[in-house]
Each structure stands twice: as C-alpha cells, then as structure tokens.
Amino acid sequence: MGKHVLHGTLGAAGLLGLLLLWWLGVHLFGEVDGLSARFSPQATFASLIELLGQGEVYEHVWVSLKRILIGLLLALMMGVPLGLLVGSYRHLESATSPAFQFLRMISPLSWMPIVVMLMGVGDQPIYFLLAFAALWPILLNTAAGVRQLDPRWLQLSRSLSATRWETLRKVIIPGVIGHVLTGVRLAIGILWIVLVPCEMLGVSAGLGYFILDTRDRLAYSELMAMVLLIGVLGFMLDALARGLHRRWVHA
C-alpha cells in the first residue's frame, strides 16, 4: 500500500511540475500580443470548466471515442488472426515480415490525400486510417505472443489428441491475450495521436474538428482547453488499457 501511495505522490508531483513549466513558459515567452492571457493555465482551466458546462463538447468527445473504438475493433479483427497465422508458421513469417515492416514505417497520415480521393470525406477514410495505424502493434505483438508460447503446452495438446480449433481456443488464445493487450495499449496511443489530424478531413464533429473551429473563431483559451482535454482523455484511455493488461497478467 505504501508503495502505491509513493507512486501516486510522485506522479502528482510530476504533474504539478508540468503545470509550473507551463505557467513559466507562458509568462516568459507569451508576453507578445497578450498571448500569456490567452494561453495561461488560469484562462485554460476557466475555458475548460465553461466548455464542460455545455453539451456541445460531449458530442465531439463521443464522436471521437466512437471513431477510436471502431478503428480499434477493425484493427483487432484483422491483426489478431494475421498475428496468429504469422506466429504459427515460420515460412509465412519470413515471407510477410519485410512487407509488414515496410508498411508499418509509412505514416498513416501520408495516406490521407489518397484515401480522401478514393473514399471521399467523412467517417470512412478516418476509420481506414485509424485501423491502418492500429493494425501493426496488434499484429506484431500477437505474432510475438504465439512464438513465445511454452512448447510443452502445445505438446500436451497434441498428446491429448486435441483438434486445431481446441488447441487454438484452449491453449494459443489464452496464451497470447497478454501480448494482444500490450498491442492494444500501444495501438491506443497511436490512434489518439492520429485521430486529431484525421478529424480535419472535412467532418463536422470530433475533437480535431472542434480545435479547427476554435482556431477559426480565434478562441485561443478554448483551443488550449481542448488540447488539455485531449491529453486527459488520452491519459484515461491508456490507464484503462494498462489496467486491463495488469488484471489479465496477474489473474
């Protein structure tokens, strides 16, 4: 218990230090044109409280979270089966590894113009870009989990005359869940970074759209409040993923 309290205290101290750096940075470099008044912590938190008191911001948050969820589910539907196949067959891994590594190193945002030309503006290109971004950590971590399975469990499964489906359901999938959750946590971090620029593709709702709207209205304190809200929501999503992983590993 004392260890958790110490970690919590140190974490709170780190956040307070970040807040202090923010305040100092604004006052040292933001005196020009009154920027310190627009981007200061005081103005940002006041705008954030005002935004949270309105219903509009919750609609944008819900739309963004829905896109994250759909993109993540699409990546899981593709990444987990592919990861199981690649991890199970060495020749398939050798054949696909260069192609996967090549595609993984292409920034999802670089596909934006092509995807918009093919799919138009709206939710479809966003789902594609998010799924493409989240696919690789899930696929590669699933394949790594299959390769790290204890061979004795597979031998035991074969000795008990288990079918391939039974081996997959009873041995392989439970053995790789921890790796899949690690991939999900990494994917959420990537998705949250890719989401905001994706939501500048001509959509009419979402956190990225709302940031553009605050910029166009010159509502700088609201813009900073949205940046802060994006950070808080991303932190909460990562904490949820870490909690699921910790619960599974220690179950």
XYZ file of N, CA, C and O in Angstrom, residues 65 68-69 72 181-182 184-186 188 232-248:
108
model
N -14.439 9.256 -29.577
C -14.277 7.961 -28.918
C -14.898 6.841 -29.749
O -14.360 5.730 -29.808
N -12.444 6.014 -32.428
C -11.332 5.244 -31.857
C -11.748 3.788 -31.675
O -11.005 2.855 -32.026
N -12.937 3.574 -31.120
C -13.411 2.212 -30.856
C -13.572 1.421 -32.156
O -13.133 0.269 -32.243
N -10.177 0.649 -33.648
C -9.504 -0.384 -32.871
C -10.117 -1.758 -33.125
O -9.392 -2.760 -33.255
N -3.157 -7.522 -25.557
C -3.481 -6.330 -24.767
C -2.340 -5.325 -24.784
O -2.565 -4.113 -24.767
N -1.090 -5.827 -24.819
C 0.042 -4.915 -24.983
C -0.052 -4.192 -26.323
O 0.173 -2.981 -26.414
N -2.792 -3.632 -27.964
C -3.928 -2.706 -27.874
C -3.514 -1.416 -27.188
O -3.878 -0.314 -27.632
N -2.737 -1.530 -26.115
C -2.291 -0.317 -25.429
C -1.426 0.544 -26.346
O -1.600 1.769 -26.409
N -0.495 -0.072 -27.054
C 0.330 0.683 -27.999
C -0.531 1.285 -29.114
O -0.302 2.425 -29.541
N -3.692 2.183 -28.962
C -4.494 3.307 -28.469
C -3.661 4.585 -28.469
O -4.146 5.658 -28.858
N -6.086 14.669 -21.313
C -6.740 13.966 -20.197
C -7.431 12.700 -20.690
O -7.312 11.624 -20.084
N -8.169 12.809 -21.792
C -8.870 11.637 -22.332
C -7.884 10.559 -22.781
O -8.105 9.365 -22.546
N -6.793 10.973 -23.428
C -5.778 10.002 -23.833
C -5.150 9.312 -22.634
O -4.904 8.096 -22.660
N -4.884 10.075 -21.582
C -4.321 9.500 -20.351
C -5.284 8.472 -19.752
O -4.859 7.397 -19.313
N -6.578 8.779 -19.763
C -7.572 7.855 -19.212
C -7.677 6.586 -20.044
O -7.803 5.482 -19.504
N -7.626 6.720 -21.373
C -7.665 5.528 -22.229
C -6.453 4.639 -21.992
O -6.564 3.410 -21.930
N -5.285 5.274 -21.860
C -4.073 4.489 -21.609
C -4.140 3.811 -20.248
O -3.715 2.663 -20.093
N -4.682 4.509 -19.235
C -4.825 3.920 -17.904
C -5.775 2.722 -17.938
O -5.539 1.700 -17.278
N -6.842 2.830 -18.737
C -7.777 1.712 -18.879
C -7.090 0.517 -19.521
O -7.243 -0.628 -19.056
N -6.306 0.763 -20.579
C -5.586 -0.328 -21.240
C -4.561 -0.957 -20.306
O -4.398 -2.184 -20.262
N -3.859 -0.123 -19.528
C -2.881 -0.651 -18.571
C -3.571 -1.486 -17.501
O -3.065 -2.531 -17.087
N -4.742 -1.030 -17.048
C -5.475 -1.781 -16.034
C -5.928 -3.137 -16.532
O -5.826 -4.142 -15.815
N -6.416 -3.196 -17.780
C -6.831 -4.477 -18.352
C -5.644 -5.420 -18.488
O -5.752 -6.619 -18.183
N -4.515 -4.881 -18.939
C -3.323 -5.715 -19.100
C -2.846 -6.233 -17.748
O -2.522 -7.422 -17.600
N -2.820 -5.365 -16.749
C -2.346 -5.760 -15.418
C -3.276 -6.810 -14.807
O -2.830 -7.782 -14.200
N -4.578 -6.621 -15.012
C -5.542 -7.565 -14.446
C -5.388 -8.932 -15.099
O -5.487 -9.971 -14.440
N -5.160 -8.974 -16.427
C -5.015 -10.248 -17.109
C -3.726 -10.939 -16.706
O -3.706 -12.143 -16.457
